C-alpha cells in the first residue's frame, strides 16, 4: 500500500446478498485496482430485514478513489 493511499468509509443497506450487490461492489473495487476492508457486516434474517455493510475502500490516489466512488 502506498504511503499516499486515500480511504473512504462506504455504507450500504438493502438486500445485498439476494440482489448480488455485495459481489458487484467487491468486484468493482478490485477491478479499479483499489482495496477494501469489511468493517461491519450484518445479514438480514428475514425477507423484510435488510443486510448492512460498512467497509473502508482504499486507493492509491485521491482521483482513483473519487472515480471509484
Coordinates of N, CA and C in Angstrom, one line a residue:
X1 N 0.9 -1.2 0.0 CA 0.0 0.0 0.0 C 0.9 1.2 0.0
X2 N 0.5 2.2 -0.8 CA 1.3 3.4 -0.9 C 1.1 4.3 0.4
X3 N 2.2 5.0 0.7 CA 2.1 5.9 1.8 C 1.1 7.0 1.6
X4 N 0.8 7.3 0.3 CA -0.2 8.4 0.0 C -1.6 7.8 -0.3
X5 N -1.9 6.6 0.2 CA -3.2 6.0 -0.1 C -4.3 6.8 0.5
X6 N -5.4 6.8 -0.2 CA -6.6 7.5 0.2 C -7.7 6.6 0.5
X7 N -8.5 6.8 1.6 CA -9.6 5.9 2.0 C -10.8 6.6 2.3
X8 N -11.9 5.9 2.2 CA -13.3 6.4 2.5 C -14.1 5.3 3.1
X9 N -14.9 5.6 4.0 CA -15.8 4.6 4.6 C -17.1 4.6 3.7
X10 N -17.5 3.4 3.3 CA -18.7 3.3 2.5 C -19.7 2.4 3.2
X11 N -21.0 2.8 3.1 CA -22.0 2.0 3.8 C -23.1 1.6 2.8
X12 N -23.6 0.5 2.9 CA -24.8 0.0 2.1 C -25.8 -0.7 2.9
X13 N -27.0 -0.6 2.5 CA -28.1 -1.3 3.3 C -29.1 -1.7 2.3
X14 N -29.5 -3.0 2.4 CA -30.5 -3.5 1.5 C -30.4 -5.0 1.4
X15 N -31.0 -5.5 0.3 CA -30.9 -7.0 0.0 C -29.6 -7.2 -0.7
X16 N -28.5 -7.1 0.0 CA -27.2 -7.1 -0.6 C -26.8 -8.5 -1.2
X17 N -27.2 -9.5 -0.5 CA -26.8 -10.8 -1.0 C -27.7 -11.3 -2.1
X18 N -29.0 -11.3 -1.9 CA -30.0 -11.8 -2.9 C -29.9 -11.0 -4.2
X19 N -29.6 -9.7 -4.1 CA -29.5 -8.9 -5.3 C -28.1 -9.0 -6.0
X20 N -27.2 -9.7 -5.3 CA -25.8 -9.8 -5.8 C -25.1 -8.5 -5.8
X21 N -25.6 -7.5 -5.1 CA -25.0 -6.2 -5.0 C -23.6 -6.3 -4.2
X22 N -23.6 -7.2 -3.2 CA -22.4 -7.3 -2.4 C -21.2 -7.8 -3.3
X23 N -21.4 -8.8 -4.1 CA -20.4 -9.3 -5.1 C -20.0 -8.2 -6.1
X24 N -21.0 -7.4 -6.5 CA -20.8 -6.4 -7.5 C -19.9 -5.3 -6.9
X25 N -20.1 -4.9 -5.7 CA -19.3 -3.9 -5.0 C -17.9 -4.4 -4.9
X26 N -17.7 -5.6 -4.4 CA -16.3 -6.1 -4.2 C -15.6 -6.2 -5.5
X27 N -16.3 -6.7 -6.6 CA -15.7 -6.8 -7.9 C -15.3 -5.5 -8.4
X28 N -16.1 -4.5 -8.3 CA -15.8 -3.1 -8.8 C -14.6 -2.5 -8.2
X29 N -14.5 -2.7 -6.9 CA -13.3 -2.2 -6.1 C -12.0 -2.9 -6.7
X30 N -12.1 -4.2 -6.8 CA -10.9 -4.9 -7.3 C -10.5 -4.6 -8.7
X31 N -11.6 -4.5 -9.6 CA -11.3 -4.1 -11.0 C -10.6 -2.8 -11.1
X32 N -10.9 -1.8 -10.2 CA -10.3 -0.5 -10.3 C -9.0 -0.4 -9.6
X33 N -8.5 -1.6 -9.1 CA -7.1 -1.6 -8.5 C -7.1 -1.0 -7.1
X34 N -8.3 -0.9 -6.5 CA -8.4 -0.5 -5.1 C -8.5 -1.7 -4.1
X35 N -8.6 -1.4 -2.9 CA -8.7 -2.4 -1.8 C -9.9 -2.1 -0.9
X36 N -10.3 -3.1 -0.2 CA -11.4 -2.9 0.7 C -11.2 -3.8 2.0
X37 N -11.7 -3.2 3.1 CA -11.7 -3.9 4.4 C -13.1 -3.9 4.9
X38 N -13.7 -5.0 5.1 CA -15.1 -5.1 5.7 C -14.9 -4.7 7.2
X39 N -15.6 -3.6 7.6 CA -15.6 -3.2 9.0 C -16.7 -3.8 9.7
X40 N -17.9 -3.8 9.1 CA -19.1 -4.4 9.7 C -19.9 -5.0 8.6
X41 N -20.5 -6.2 8.9 CA -21.5 -6.8 8.0 C -22.5 -7.6 8.8
X42 N -23.8 -7.2 8.7 CA -24.8 -8.0 9.3 C -25.8 -8.4 8.3
X43 N -26.3 -9.6 8.3 CA -27.1 -10.2 7.3 C -28.6 -10.2 7.9
X44 N -29.5 -9.7 7.0 CA -30.9 -9.7 7.4 C -31.4 -11.2 7.5
X45 N -32.1 -11.5 8.5 CA -32.5 -12.8 8.7 C -33.9 -13.2 8.2
X46 N -34.6 -12.2 7.7 CA -35.9 -12.5 7.0 C -35.9 -11.7 5.7
X47 N -37.0 -12.0 4.9 CA -37.1 -11.2 3.6 C -37.3 -9.7 3.9
X48 N -37.9 -9.4 5.0 CA -38.1 -8.0 5.3 C -36.9 -7.2 5.9
X49 N -36.0 -8.0 6.5 CA -34.8 -7.3 7.1 C -33.7 -7.1 6.1
X50 N -33.1 -5.9 6.1 CA -32.0 -5.6 5.2 C -30.7 -6.1 5.8
X51 N -29.8 -6.4 4.9 CA -28.4 -6.6 5.3 C -27.7 -5.2 5.4
X52 N -26.7 -5.1 6.2 CA -26.0 -3.8 6.3 C -24.5 -4.1 6.2
X53 N -23.8 -3.2 5.4 CA -22.4 -3.3 5.1 C -21.7 -2.0 5.4
X54 N -20.6 -2.1 6.0 CA -19.7 -0.9 6.2 C -18.3 -1.3 5.9
X55 N -17.7 -0.6 4.9 CA -16.3 -1.0 4.6 C -15.5 0.2 4.3
X56 N -14.2 0.0 4.4 CA -13.2 1.0 4.1 C -12.6 0.7 2.7
X57 N -12.8 1.6 1.8 CA -12.2 1.5 0.4 C -11.0 2.3 0.3
X58 N -9.9 1.8 -0.2 CA -8.6 2.5 -0.2 C -8.1 2.4 -1.7
X59 N -7.6 3.5 -2.2 CA -7.0 3.6 -3.5 C -5.7 4.4 -3.3
X60 N -4.8 4.2 -4.3 CA -3.5 4.9 -4.2 C -3.5 6.4 -4.4
X61 N -4.6 6.9 -5.1 CA -4.6 8.3 -5.3 C -6.1 8.8 -5.0
X62 N -6.1 10.1 -4.7 CA -7.5 10.7 -4.4 C -8.3 10.6 -5.6
X63 N -7.8 10.8 -6.8 CA -8.5 10.8 -8.1 C -9.1 9.3 -8.3
X64 N -8.3 8.3 -8.1 CA -8.7 6.9 -8.3 C -9.9 6.6 -7.3
X65 N -9.7 7.1 -6.1 CA -10.8 6.9 -5.1 C -12.1 7.6 -5.5
X66 N -12.0 8.8 -5.9 CA -13.1 9.6 -6.4 C -13.8 8.9 -7.6
X67 N -13.0 8.5 -8.5 CA -13.6 7.8 -9.7 C -14.3 6.5 -9.3
X68 N -13.8 5.8 -8.4 CA -14.4 4.5 -8.0 C -15.7 4.8 -7.2
X69 N -15.7 5.8 -6.3 CA -16.9 6.1 -5.6 C -18.0 6.7 -6.4

